[in-house]
């Protein structure tokens, strides 16, 4: 199924669709975590900022309708992945992996040193998924201050500190390895 997908830059008029995808994908996370919290989506100004920076990409089906997206921003010589979501009917089909591979290429094109993100430590399609793509957990002295600030912000917004983890994928190692 993913062979029919195109990875491309998002369009401004697609922001409402990206919110739909994020809310739909949250249901899978809520089920995995055993929570019933109301889903919250990224504000459109965050998506718009990523779009304007050329860092909002979508996986679009054969009808050119987005079924997944990745929003990122450049922070301290890294591409920080703000959000990665795939609609439930397209999950477990390689869509997230293709979006992440495209993000790696974007970071390389911009000559950035790494990709960074924060995620849930235990859910299989979170930290273990990123580890399968070469990301490593960073903590303590190894955690860049901006990632510490992201984790602290997530915790202050009610996320479980035992479950949050910062991750890093160094691009220099891949380019020479």
XYZ file of N, CA and C in Angstrom:
531
model
N 0.811 -1.201 0.000
C 0.000 0.000 0.000
C 0.850 1.259 0.000
N 1.956 1.278 0.753
C 2.756 2.490 0.863
C 3.457 2.829 -0.451
N 3.520 1.892 -1.392
C 4.159 2.173 -2.674
C 3.384 3.237 -3.439
N 2.081 3.391 -3.168
C 1.271 4.389 -3.858
C 1.380 5.762 -3.203
N 2.146 5.865 -2.135
C 2.266 7.128 -1.421
C 3.324 8.024 -2.029
N 3.056 9.321 -1.973
C 4.044 10.323 -2.348
C 4.394 11.105 -1.087
N 5.677 11.324 -0.849
C 6.120 12.176 0.250
C 6.408 13.537 -0.368
N 5.747 14.560 0.149
C 5.888 15.893 -0.426
C 5.670 16.955 0.646
N 5.974 18.197 0.288
C 5.710 19.313 1.181
C 4.193 19.456 1.361
N 3.802 19.798 2.582
C 2.390 20.055 2.856
C 1.981 21.373 2.213
N 0.678 21.560 2.097
C 0.119 22.804 1.573
C -0.710 23.467 2.664
N -0.748 24.778 2.641
C -1.456 25.540 3.673
C -2.900 25.067 3.853
N -3.576 24.814 2.759
C -4.985 24.405 2.858
C -5.156 23.008 3.458
N -4.064 22.281 3.648
C -4.137 20.929 4.229
C -4.016 20.919 5.751
N -3.768 22.063 6.377
C -3.588 22.071 7.832
C -4.776 21.456 8.579
N -6.020 21.736 8.205
C -7.130 21.062 8.903
C -7.079 19.536 8.767
N -6.660 19.032 7.623
C -6.520 17.584 7.420
C -5.430 17.023 8.322
N -4.346 17.762 8.508
C -3.264 17.289 9.377
C -3.740 17.202 10.821
N -4.581 18.139 11.229
C -5.172 18.066 12.572
C -6.031 16.815 12.690
N -6.815 16.506 11.676
C -7.632 15.273 11.680
C -6.743 14.043 11.846
N -5.629 14.005 11.108
C -4.709 12.865 11.189
C -4.141 12.749 12.599
N -3.720 13.875 13.174
C -3.143 13.851 14.513
C -4.149 13.353 15.548
N -5.379 13.827 15.465
C -6.409 13.393 16.416
C -6.751 11.917 16.225
N -6.783 11.467 14.975
C -7.052 10.064 14.687
C -5.920 9.181 15.219
N -4.678 9.589 14.987
C -3.526 8.804 15.440
C -3.464 8.754 16.960
N -3.929 9.804 17.622
C -3.897 9.834 19.085
C -4.690 8.669 19.678
N -5.741 8.240 18.998
C -6.549 7.124 19.507
C -5.692 5.872 19.679
N -4.759 5.631 18.774
C -3.876 4.473 18.887
C -2.961 4.623 20.097
N -2.425 5.828 20.295
C -1.556 6.079 21.442
C -2.337 5.949 22.751
N -3.527 6.523 22.804
C -4.343 6.449 24.016
C -4.648 4.999 24.378
N -4.930 4.194 23.363
C -5.197 2.770 23.594
C -3.947 2.071 24.130
N -2.790 2.374 23.539
C -1.535 1.748 23.968
C -1.179 2.145 25.399
N -1.483 3.383 25.757
C -1.162 3.872 27.096
C -2.262 3.560 28.115
N -3.416 3.132 27.621
C -4.527 2.855 28.519
C -5.068 4.126 29.161
N -5.101 5.205 28.381
C -5.608 6.474 28.904
C -6.856 6.892 28.146
N -7.610 7.780 28.758
C -8.807 8.278 28.094
C -8.760 9.795 27.953
N -7.561 10.362 28.053
C -7.421 11.809 27.908
C -7.974 12.269 26.561
N -8.511 13.469 26.555
C -8.973 14.055 25.304
C -7.752 14.388 24.451
N -7.844 14.069 23.194
C -6.739 14.347 22.274
C -6.568 15.846 22.104
N -5.326 16.256 22.008
C -5.013 17.650 21.714
C -4.101 17.677 20.504
N -4.398 18.560 19.582
C -3.597 18.664 18.366
C -2.703 19.894 18.434
N -1.659 19.865 17.628
C -0.768 21.021 17.524
C -1.563 22.236 17.057
N -1.265 23.389 17.612
C -1.906 24.609 17.099
C -1.497 24.838 15.638
N -2.407 25.396 14.853
C -2.105 25.614 13.435
C -0.923 26.550 13.243
N -0.658 27.458 14.212
C 0.499 28.336 14.028
C 1.811 27.547 14.091
N 1.842 26.456 14.857
C 3.040 25.598 14.893
C 3.200 24.903 13.538
N 2.097 24.376 13.012
C 2.146 23.737 11.690
C 2.521 24.747 10.613
N 1.941 25.947 10.686
C 2.216 26.979 9.689
C 3.701 27.375 9.720
N 4.271 27.483 10.915
C 5.692 27.843 11.035
C 6.567 26.756 10.395
N 6.219 25.483 10.642
C 6.958 24.381 10.021
C 6.791 24.427 8.499
N 5.592 24.716 8.052
C 5.314 24.810 6.615
C 6.157 25.907 5.980
N 6.177 27.082 6.612
C 6.929 28.215 6.073
C 8.427 27.936 6.038
N 8.908 27.097 6.959
C 10.330 26.733 6.990
C 10.648 25.590 6.023
N 9.625 25.053 5.341
C 9.834 23.913 4.447
C 10.020 22.610 5.206
N 9.510 22.557 6.441
C 9.716 21.393 7.308
C 8.403 20.745 7.740
N 7.406 20.827 6.889
C 6.130 20.145 7.116
C 5.871 19.293 5.887
N 6.018 17.986 6.069
C 5.871 17.074 4.935
C 4.699 16.138 5.189
N 4.122 15.658 4.097
C 3.006 14.725 4.186
C 3.287 13.487 3.354
N 2.634 12.411 3.749
C 2.533 11.213 2.915
C 1.137 11.281 2.321
N 1.057 11.390 1.003
C -0.235 11.543 0.333
C -0.563 10.278 -0.459
N -1.826 9.864 -0.382
C -2.261 8.651 -1.081
C -2.418 8.917 -2.578
N -2.914 7.936 -3.305
C -3.016 8.062 -4.761
C -3.984 9.160 -5.188
N -4.855 9.599 -4.280
C -5.752 10.731 -4.554
C -5.145 12.057 -4.086
N -3.856 12.032 -3.696
C -3.120 13.190 -3.190
C -3.698 13.709 -1.876
N -4.331 12.830 -1.109
C -4.886 13.188 0.198
C -3.894 12.764 1.281
N -3.462 13.682 2.148
C -2.529 13.313 3.211
C -3.088 12.227 4.134
N -2.231 11.241 4.427
C -2.587 10.164 5.366
C -1.622 10.131 6.542
N -0.578 10.938 6.467
C 0.401 11.049 7.542
C 1.189 12.326 7.340
N 1.828 12.789 8.425
C 2.640 13.993 8.300
C 3.745 14.015 9.328
N 4.742 14.831 9.040
C 5.846 15.082 9.952
C 6.088 16.588 9.954
N 6.101 17.153 11.160
C 6.402 18.572 11.347
C 7.718 18.668 12.105
N 8.588 19.572 11.671
C 9.897 19.708 12.309
C 10.300 21.175 12.366
N 11.359 21.426 13.130
C 11.966 22.751 13.187
C 13.465 22.577 13.377
N 14.217 23.566 12.926
C 15.663 23.548 13.154
C 15.943 24.152 14.517
N 16.664 23.400 15.344
C 17.109 23.898 16.648
C 18.555 23.465 16.836
N 19.434 24.410 17.063
C 20.834 24.154 17.416
C 21.504 23.117 16.511
N 21.482 23.329 15.221
C 22.151 22.440 14.271
C 21.513 21.049 14.199
N 20.262 20.937 14.673
C 19.548 19.660 14.541
C 18.189 19.909 13.912
N 17.627 18.868 13.356
C 16.248 18.891 12.906
C 15.438 18.246 14.027
N 14.672 19.057 14.744
C 13.850 18.565 15.846
C 12.485 18.162 15.293
N 12.129 16.899 15.473
C 10.836 16.397 15.006
C 9.790 16.765 16.056
N 8.923 17.697 15.686
C 7.864 18.157 16.582
C 6.777 17.100 16.694
N 6.386 16.557 15.549
C 5.246 15.628 15.515
C 5.371 14.717 14.311
N 5.005 13.466 14.510
C 4.906 12.479 13.427
C 3.625 11.708 13.678
N 2.701 11.765 12.733
C 1.423 11.077 12.894
C 0.998 10.437 11.588
N 0.356 9.277 11.730
C -0.190 8.551 10.584
C -1.615 8.155 10.954
N -2.554 8.374 10.044
C -3.943 8.012 10.325
C -4.041 6.504 10.563
N -4.981 6.119 11.400
C -5.059 4.714 11.847
C -5.157 3.717 10.700
N -5.886 4.039 9.648
C -6.025 3.076 8.553
C -4.759 2.928 7.709
N -3.744 3.767 7.965
C -2.474 3.653 7.253
C -1.317 3.260 8.167
N -1.601 3.037 9.444
C -0.535 2.673 10.374
C -0.025 1.267 10.100
N 1.245 1.035 10.481
C 1.911 -0.262 10.338
C 2.079 -0.673 8.870
N 2.234 0.335 8.016
C 2.426 0.089 6.581
C 3.670 0.800 6.060
N 4.529 1.268 6.973
C 5.773 1.907 6.559
C 5.672 3.402 6.294
N 4.514 4.002 6.557
C 4.329 5.425 6.273
C 5.216 6.273 7.182
N 5.207 5.994 8.476
C 6.035 6.742 9.414
C 7.514 6.609 9.094
N 7.927 5.411 8.723
C 9.330 5.165 8.366
C 9.718 5.980 7.130
N 8.825 6.053 6.153
C 9.115 6.836 4.938
C 9.186 8.326 5.251
N 8.302 8.806 6.128
C 8.354 10.216 6.518
C 9.655 10.517 7.266
N 10.068 9.624 8.156
C 11.320 9.830 8.895
C 12.523 9.782 7.950
N 12.519 8.880 6.982
C 13.622 8.811 6.022
C 13.717 10.119 5.234
N 12.567 10.678 4.895
C 12.558 11.959 4.186
C 13.096 13.068 5.089
N 12.749 13.024 6.375
C 13.253 14.019 7.329
C 14.778 13.932 7.451
N 15.307 12.717 7.457
C 16.771 12.536 7.494
C 17.394 13.205 6.266
N 16.798 12.994 5.104
C 17.319 13.617 3.880
C 17.231 15.137 3.946
N 16.133 15.667 4.514
C 16.003 17.118 4.661
C 17.112 17.655 5.566
N 17.384 16.950 6.655
C 18.433 17.393 7.591
C 19.804 17.368 6.906
N 20.055 16.328 6.129
C 21.330 16.254 5.404
C 21.460 17.396 4.401
N 20.378 17.671 3.663
C 20.385 18.761 2.683
C 20.691 20.085 3.359
N 20.195 20.259 4.570
C 20.422 21.497 5.326
C 21.751 21.462 6.078
N 22.499 20.386 5.910
C 23.809 20.207 6.554
C 23.726 20.277 8.076
N 22.665 19.686 8.617
C 22.496 19.622 10.069
C 23.229 18.398 10.605
N 23.559 18.417 11.880
C 24.373 17.344 12.453
C 23.550 16.154 12.932
N 22.250 16.378 13.211
C 21.462 15.299 13.818
C 19.975 15.577 13.690
N 19.199 14.548 13.957
C 17.759 14.683 14.185
C 17.529 14.445 15.666
N 16.585 15.169 16.238
C 16.259 15.023 17.655
C 14.747 14.950 17.807
N 14.320 14.380 18.924
C 12.893 14.307 19.229
C 12.710 13.898 20.677
N 11.486 14.049 21.154
C 11.095 13.491 22.445
C 9.904 12.580 22.180
N 9.787 11.531 22.995
C 8.719 10.567 22.746
C 8.454 9.748 23.999
N 7.524 8.810 23.878
C 7.245 7.881 24.975
C 8.277 6.761 24.957
N 8.804 6.461 26.114
C 9.863 5.467 26.268
C 9.404 4.038 25.967
N 8.139 3.720 26.234
C 7.705 2.328 26.244
C 6.816 1.882 25.084
N 6.019 2.772 24.529
C 5.092 2.369 23.468
C 5.889 1.935 22.232
N 5.530 0.776 21.672
C 6.339 0.165 20.602
C 6.504 1.051 19.380
N 5.511 1.868 19.071
C 5.640 2.707 17.883
C 6.220 4.078 18.225
N 6.780 4.199 19.419
C 7.479 5.421 19.803
C 8.972 5.103 19.919
N 9.560 5.144 21.105
C 11.021 4.983 21.239
C 11.560 3.732 20.518
N 10.946 2.559 20.674
C 11.494 1.391 19.963
C 11.496 1.566 18.428
N 10.483 2.226 17.895
C 10.431 2.509 16.456
C 11.620 3.381 16.052
N 11.845 4.458 16.810
C 12.953 5.358 16.478
C 14.307 4.661 16.660
N 14.427 3.807 17.680
C 15.670 3.049 17.864
C 15.940 2.164 16.652
N 14.885 1.604 16.065
C 15.066 0.746 14.886
C 15.580 1.539 13.691
N 15.451 2.865 13.747
C 15.947 3.727 12.672
C 17.309 4.339 13.019
N 17.892 3.936 14.161
C 19.223 4.395 14.527
C 19.277 5.473 15.594
N 18.121 5.927 16.067
C 18.113 6.925 17.146
C 18.615 6.296 18.433
N 19.267 7.122 19.245
C 19.729 6.682 20.555
C 19.127 7.583 21.623
N 18.864 7.001 22.777
C 18.374 7.761 23.918
C 19.504 8.637 24.443
N 19.182 9.880 24.769
C 20.161 10.767 25.386
C 19.594 11.257 26.710
N 20.431 11.255 27.729
C 20.009 11.768 29.022
C 21.211 12.327 29.768
N 20.951 12.884 30.935
C 22.033 13.433 31.746
C 22.863 14.449 30.980
N 24.190 14.318 31.085
C 25.130 15.247 30.444
C 25.039 15.214 28.919
N 24.591 14.076 28.360
C 24.536 13.934 26.902
C 23.330 14.627 26.276
N 22.342 15.012 27.109
C 21.134 15.611 26.564
C 21.356 17.102 26.301
N 21.188 17.521 25.041
C 21.317 18.949 24.755
C 20.308 19.748 25.590
N 20.694 20.940 26.047
C 19.800 21.744 26.892
C 18.425 21.994 26.281
N 18.344 22.187 24.960
C 17.031 22.443 24.367
C 16.122 21.216 24.477
N 16.709 20.002 24.433
C 15.892 18.797 24.614
C 15.452 18.661 26.065
N 16.318 19.007 27.006
C 15.947 19.009 28.423
C 14.760 19.952 28.620
N 14.808 21.128 27.990
C 13.715 22.096 28.098
C 12.425 21.533 27.496
N 12.528 20.812 26.371
C 11.340 20.196 25.756
C 10.723 19.168 26.711
N 11.569 18.301 27.289
C 11.079 17.283 28.238
C 10.441 17.965 29.455
N 11.116 18.970 30.006
C 10.579 19.681 31.172
C 9.228 20.308 30.859
N 9.081 20.860 29.648
C 7.821 21.459 29.234
C 6.727 20.394 29.136
N 7.065 19.236 28.571
C 6.081 18.141 28.460
C 5.616 17.691 29.840
N 6.557 17.565 30.759
C 6.225 17.130 32.120
C 5.347 18.177 32.802
N 5.681 19.465 32.610
C 4.873 20.526 33.228
C 3.466 20.565 32.642
N 3.289 19.999 31.444
C 1.971 19.910 30.824
C 1.274 18.577 31.109
N 1.785 17.834 32.097
C 1.078 16.653 32.569
C 1.569 15.308 32.065
N 2.617 15.285 31.260
C 3.126 13.988 30.787
C 3.930 13.310 31.893
N 3.919 12.001 31.895
C 4.589 11.197 32.917
C 6.108 11.270 32.744
N 6.827 11.818 33.736
C 8.290 11.959 33.592
C 9.007 10.621 33.440
N 8.421 9.539 33.945
C 9.054 8.223 33.817
C 8.956 7.676 32.397
N 8.035 8.223 31.614
C 7.811 7.709 30.263
C 8.468 8.555 29.182
N 8.809 9.808 29.472
C 9.362 10.696 28.453
C 10.846 10.429 28.243
N 11.251 10.481 26.991
C 12.646 10.228 26.653
C 13.043 11.134 25.482
N 14.277 11.605 25.520
C 14.833 12.380 24.409
C 15.698 11.446 23.573
N 15.652 11.646 22.257
C 16.396 10.770 21.354
C 17.127 11.605 20.308
N 18.234 11.032 19.815
C 19.107 11.732 18.877
C 19.615 10.748 17.828
N 19.631 11.195 16.600
C 20.213 10.430 15.505
C 21.307 11.292 14.893
N 22.560 10.910 15.123
C 23.695 11.679 14.582
C 23.835 11.345 13.111
N 23.876 12.388 12.302
C 23.973 12.182 10.848
C 25.399 11.978 10.387
N 26.370 12.573 11.058
C 27.762 12.411 10.671
C 28.186 10.962 10.673
N 27.717 10.202 11.672
C 28.069 8.776 11.780
C 27.508 8.002 10.588
N 26.283 8.372 10.169
C 25.674 7.659 9.054
C 26.399 7.968 7.742
N 26.809 9.237 7.588
C 27.433 9.650 6.335
C 28.784 8.963 6.128
N 29.462 8.652 7.238
C 30.788 8.039 7.132
C 30.785 6.551 7.467
N 29.646 6.053 7.968
C 29.622 4.686 8.481
C 29.232 3.646 7.535
